[in-house]
PDB file of C-alpha atoms in Angstrom:
ATOM      1  CA  MET Y   1      84.297   3.548-231.612  1.00 57.00           C
ATOM      2  CA  ALA Y   2      84.469   7.345-232.207  1.00 59.00           C
ATOM      3  CA  THR Y   3      87.857   8.997-232.525  1.00 61.00           C
ATOM      4  CA  GLY Y   4      89.359   9.812-229.131  1.00 66.00           C
ATOM      5  CA  GLN Y   5      87.058   7.405-227.325  1.00 77.00           C
ATOM      6  CA  ARG Y   6      88.629   4.746-225.143  1.00 74.00           C
ATOM      7  CA  PRO Y   7      87.751   1.072-225.720  1.00 80.00           C
ATOM      8  CA  PRO Y   8      85.408  -0.365-223.090  1.00 89.00           C
ATOM      9  CA  HIS Y   9      88.120  -2.584-221.501  1.00 95.00           C
ATOM     10  CA  ARG Y  10      91.766  -1.937-220.409  1.00 96.00           C
ATOM     11  CA  VAL Y  11      94.467  -4.574-219.860  1.00 96.00           C
ATOM     12  CA  MET Y  12      97.697  -3.389-218.313  1.00 96.00           C
ATOM     13  CA  LEU Y  13     100.961  -5.291-218.488  1.00 94.00           C
ATOM     14  CA  VAL Y  14     103.208  -3.997-215.760  1.00 93.00           C
ATOM     15  CA  ARG Y  15     106.864  -4.394-216.401  1.00 88.00           C
ATOM     16  CA  GLU Y  16     109.995  -2.276-216.305  1.00 79.00           C
ATOM     17  CA  TRP Y  17     110.840  -0.252-219.369  1.00 70.00           C
ATOM     18  CA  ASP Y  18     114.517   0.289-220.080  1.00 59.00           C
ATOM     19  CA  SER Y  19     113.471   3.635-221.555  1.00 52.00           C
ATOM     20  CA  GLN Y  20     112.232   4.799-218.138  1.00 47.00           C
ATOM     21  CA  THR Y  21     115.863   5.063-217.003  1.00 52.00           C
ATOM     22  CA  SER Y  22     117.974   5.122-220.178  1.00 52.00           C
ATOM     23  CA  GLY Y  23     115.970   7.227-222.668  1.00 50.00           C
ATOM     24  CA  SER Y  24     115.877   4.475-225.242  1.00 51.00           C
ATOM     25  CA  GLY Y  25     112.668   4.439-227.194  1.00 50.00           C
ATOM     26  CA  CYS Y  26     110.041   1.838-228.277  1.00 49.00           C
ATOM     27  CA  CYS Y  27     112.030   1.198-231.430  1.00 48.00           C
ATOM     28  CA  GLY Y  28     115.383   0.541-229.775  1.00 49.00           C
ATOM     29  CA  ARG Y  29     116.848  -0.680-226.605  1.00 54.00           C
ATOM     30  CA  LEU Y  30     120.043  -0.998-224.707  1.00 54.00           C
ATOM     31  CA  GLY Y  31     121.707  -4.264-224.102  1.00 56.00           C
ATOM     32  CA  GLY Y  32     120.524  -7.824-224.566  1.00 55.00           C
ATOM     33  CA  GLU Y  33     120.794  -9.828-227.785  1.00 57.00           C
ATOM     34  CA  HIS Y  34     120.765  -8.287-231.273  1.00 57.00           C
ATOM     35  CA  CYS Y  35     121.642  -4.914-229.938  1.00 59.00           C
ATOM     36  CA  ASP Y  36     124.837  -2.959-230.740  1.00 60.00           C
ATOM     37  CA  VAL Y  37     124.202  -0.326-228.127  1.00 58.00           C
ATOM     38  CA  GLY Y  38     124.948  -1.010-224.514  1.00 60.00           C
ATOM     39  CA  HIS Y  39     126.457  -4.075-222.845  1.00 63.00           C
ATOM     40  CA  PRO Y  40     124.800  -7.513-223.083  1.00 61.00           C
ATOM     41  CA  ASP Y  41     124.321  -7.382-219.298  1.00 66.00           C
ATOM     42  CA  THR Y  42     122.487  -4.042-219.446  1.00 62.00           C
ATOM     43  CA  PHE Y  43     119.109  -4.606-217.867  1.00 65.00           C
ATOM     44  CA  ALA Y  44     119.842  -8.274-217.651  1.00 68.00           C
ATOM     45  CA  HIS Y  45     117.925  -8.441-214.312  1.00 68.00           C
ATOM     46  CA  SER Y  46     114.647  -7.395-215.968  1.00 69.00           C
ATOM     47  CA  ARG Y  47     115.211  -8.600-219.530  1.00 73.00           C
ATOM     48  CA  PRO Y  48     113.376 -12.039-219.099  1.00 79.00           C
ATOM     49  CA  LEU Y  49     110.262 -10.229-217.777  1.00 79.00           C
ATOM     50  CA  MET Y  50     110.348  -7.652-220.544  1.00 79.00           C
ATOM     51  CA  GLU Y  51     110.572 -10.345-223.212  1.00 81.00           C
ATOM     52  CA  ALA Y  52     107.887 -12.536-221.554  1.00 86.00           C
ATOM     53  CA  MET Y  53     105.555  -9.541-221.380  1.00 89.00           C
ATOM     54  CA  GLY Y  54     106.248  -8.793-225.035  1.00 90.00           C
ATOM     55  CA  ALA Y  55     105.122 -12.311-225.964  1.00 92.00           C
ATOM     56  CA  ILE Y  56     102.005 -11.884-223.790  1.00 94.00           C
ATOM     57  CA  TYR Y  57     101.301  -8.497-225.447  1.00 94.00           C
ATOM     58  CA  ARG Y  58     101.547  -9.935-228.925  1.00 95.00           C
ATOM     59  CA  ALA Y  59      99.309 -12.945-228.003  1.00 95.00           C
ATOM     60  CA  LEU Y  60      96.714 -10.726-226.469  1.00 96.00           C
ATOM     61  CA  ARG Y  61      96.817  -8.330-229.431  1.00 95.00           C
ATOM     62  CA  ARG Y  62      96.081 -11.258-231.770  1.00 96.00           C
ATOM     63  CA  GLU Y  63      93.050 -12.278-229.700  1.00 95.00           C
ATOM     64  CA  LEU Y  64      91.581  -8.895-228.749  1.00 95.00           C
ATOM     65  CA  PRO Y  65      90.291  -6.324-231.237  1.00 93.00           C
ATOM     66  CA  ARG Y  66      91.631  -2.737-230.578  1.00 93.00           C
ATOM     67  CA  GLU Y  67      88.145  -1.283-230.628  1.00 92.00           C
ATOM     68  CA  ARG Y  68      87.210  -3.596-227.685  1.00 92.00           C
ATOM     69  CA  VAL Y  69      90.308  -3.638-225.543  1.00 95.00           C
ATOM     70  CA  GLU Y  70      93.101  -1.156-224.901  1.00 95.00           C
ATOM     71  CA  ILE Y  71      96.358  -2.925-223.957  1.00 96.00           C
ATOM     72  CA  THR Y  72      98.853  -0.744-222.128  1.00 94.00           C
ATOM     73  CA  VAL Y  73     102.404  -1.584-221.090  1.00 93.00           C
ATOM     74  CA  VAL Y  74     103.308   0.428-218.059  1.00 92.00           C
ATOM     75  CA  ASP Y  75     106.497   0.638-215.971  1.00 88.00           C
ATOM     76  CA  PRO Y  76     105.805  -0.052-212.168  1.00 90.00           C
ATOM     77  CA  ARG Y  77     107.730   3.098-211.381  1.00 87.00           C
ATOM     78  CA  ASN Y  78     105.129   5.167-213.188  1.00 90.00           C
ATOM     79  CA  MET Y  79     102.964   5.476-210.024  1.00 92.00           C
ATOM     80  CA  VAL Y  80     101.533   8.807-211.006  1.00 94.00           C
ATOM     81  CA  TRP Y  81      99.655   7.097-213.798  1.00 94.00           C
ATOM     82  CA  LEU Y  82      99.397   3.517-212.497  1.00 95.00           C
ATOM     83  CA  ILE Y  83      97.651   4.049-209.152  1.00 97.00           C
ATOM     84  CA  PRO Y  84      94.847   6.410-210.369  1.00 97.00           C
ATOM     85  CA  THR Y  85      94.244   4.233-213.382  1.00 97.00           C
ATOM     86  CA  ILE Y  86      93.790   1.081-211.309  1.00 97.00           C
ATOM     87  CA  LEU Y  87      91.539   2.996-208.885  1.00 97.00           C
ATOM     88  CA  ARG Y  88      89.435   4.472-211.658  1.00 96.00           C
ATOM     89  CA  ASP Y  89      89.125   1.155-213.543  1.00 96.00           C
ATOM     90  CA  GLY Y  90      88.402  -0.764-210.323  1.00 96.00           C
ATOM     91  CA  HIS Y  91      85.895   1.751-209.181  1.00 95.00           C
ATOM     92  CA  ARG Y  92      84.131   1.625-212.565  1.00 94.00           C
ATOM     93  CA  ARG Y  93      84.124  -2.172-212.108  1.00 92.00           C
ATOM     94  CA  GLY Y  94      82.344  -1.795-208.765  1.00 94.00           C
ATOM     95  CA  LEU Y  95      85.262  -2.431-206.416  1.00 95.00           C
ATOM     96  CA  ARG Y  96      85.374  -0.436-203.197  1.00 96.00           C
ATOM     97  CA  GLY Y  97      87.384  -0.011-200.009  1.00 95.00           C
ATOM     98  CA  GLY Y  98      89.791  -2.728-199.028  1.00 97.00           C
ATOM     99  CA  GLU Y  99      89.191  -4.778-202.142  1.00 97.00           C
ATOM    100  CA  LEU Y 100      90.068  -1.843-204.344  1.00 97.00           C
ATOM    101  CA  TRP Y 101      93.272  -1.175-202.437  1.00 96.00           C
ATOM    102  CA  ARG Y 102      94.181  -4.826-202.549  1.00 97.00           C
ATOM    103  CA  GLN Y 103      93.962  -4.610-206.358  1.00 97.00           C
ATOM    104  CA  VAL Y 104      96.158  -1.504-206.398  1.00 97.00           C
ATOM    105  CA  ASN Y 105      98.753  -3.180-204.154  1.00 96.00           C
ATOM    106  CA  ALA Y 106      98.914  -6.208-206.406  1.00 95.00           C
ATOM    107  CA  GLY Y 107      98.616  -4.231-209.693  1.00 95.00           C
ATOM    108  CA  VAL Y 108     101.601  -1.937-209.144  1.00 94.00           C
ATOM    109  CA  ARG Y 109     104.054  -4.863-208.869  1.00 93.00           C
ATOM    110  CA  ASN Y 110     106.500  -5.633-211.563  1.00 90.00           C
ATOM    111  CA  GLY Y 111     104.974  -8.477-213.605  1.00 90.00           C
ATOM    112  CA  ALA Y 112     101.332  -7.769-212.825  1.00 94.00           C
ATOM    113  CA  ILE Y 113      98.623  -8.134-215.380  1.00 95.00           C
ATOM    114  CA  VAL Y 114      95.552  -5.989-214.614  1.00 96.00           C
ATOM    115  CA  VAL Y 115      92.156  -6.212-216.273  1.00 97.00           C
ATOM    116  CA  ASP Y 116      89.743  -3.435-215.733  1.00 96.00           C
ATOM    117  CA  GLY Y 117      91.199  -2.746-212.319  1.00 96.00           C
ATOM    118  CA  VAL Y 118      91.583  -6.439-211.224  1.00 96.00           C
ATOM    119  CA  ALA Y 119      95.073  -7.723-210.826  1.00 96.00           C
ATOM    120  CA  LEU Y 120      95.194 -11.253-212.239  1.00 94.00           C
ATOM    121  CA  PHE Y 121      98.889 -11.911-211.579  1.00 85.00           C
ATOM    122  CA  ALA Y 122     100.908  -9.929-209.052  1.00 79.00           C
ATOM    123  CA  HIS Y 123     104.474 -10.981-209.941  1.00 70.00           C
ATOM    124  CA  ASP Y 124     104.553 -14.580-210.936  1.00 73.00           C
ATOM    125  CA  TYR Y 125     103.783 -13.925-214.562  1.00 71.00           C
ATOM    126  CA  PRO Y 126     102.370 -16.824-216.471  1.00 81.00           C
ATOM    127  CA  ASP Y 127     103.291 -18.150-219.932  1.00 88.00           C
ATOM    128  CA  GLU Y 128     101.457 -16.470-222.772  1.00 90.00           C
ATOM    129  CA  ASP Y 129      98.728 -19.152-223.166  1.00 93.00           C
ATOM    130  CA  ALA Y 130      97.811 -19.008-219.428  1.00 93.00           C
ATOM    131  CA  ALA Y 131      97.812 -15.188-219.547  1.00 94.00           C
ATOM    132  CA  VAL Y 132      95.577 -15.013-222.598  1.00 94.00           C
ATOM    133  CA  ASP Y 133      93.108 -17.563-220.977  1.00 95.00           C
ATOM    134  CA  ALA Y 134      93.048 -15.661-217.737  1.00 95.00           C
ATOM    135  CA  VAL Y 135      92.549 -12.298-219.520  1.00 96.00           C
ATOM    136  CA  LEU Y 136      89.725 -13.680-221.713  1.00 96.00           C
ATOM    137  CA  ARG Y 137      87.977 -15.141-218.648  1.00 96.00           C
ATOM    138  CA  GLU Y 138      88.296 -11.887-216.738  1.00 95.00           C
ATOM    139  CA  LEU Y 139      86.928  -9.819-219.713  1.00 94.00           C
ATOM    140  CA  ALA Y 140      84.005 -12.213-220.002  1.00 92.00           C
ATOM    141  CA  ALA Y 141      83.294 -11.798-216.214  1.00 89.00           C
ATOM    142  CA  ALA Y 142      83.656  -8.019-216.546  1.00 84.00           C
ATOM    143  CA  SER Y 143      81.183  -7.987-219.469  1.00 82.00           C
ATOM    144  CA  ALA Y 144      78.566 -10.082-217.702  1.00 76.00           C
TER     145      ALA Y 144
END
């Protein structure tokens, strides 16, 4: 893959980022366990999904080479990036009209996993083994 060229497939894990509202970065966070900054209840409502998506990200990263698949974690409130990206990936995949908009509707939900414009899970996120299996099946279908 040449420098600056995007891998042929994109997997998006949609989950809230505490940095979206607090300014904390990827190397730190507010609240939760093992954190001296913030209150333990800070972001408690979204912490389980954040941690589950982290486990899914690590499991996918172990299975999928970077030159083949780009894995992006995106906040569902980042609609300026999320909607055009699902539309572009879905269109490239051959989706049109109502089917494409159904994928956008499902793909912008907190907890969604989207593979090349197709939302596999809309909000009932799976455990990491089920997520990896579903993503691998969808990538195989997209490559066929």
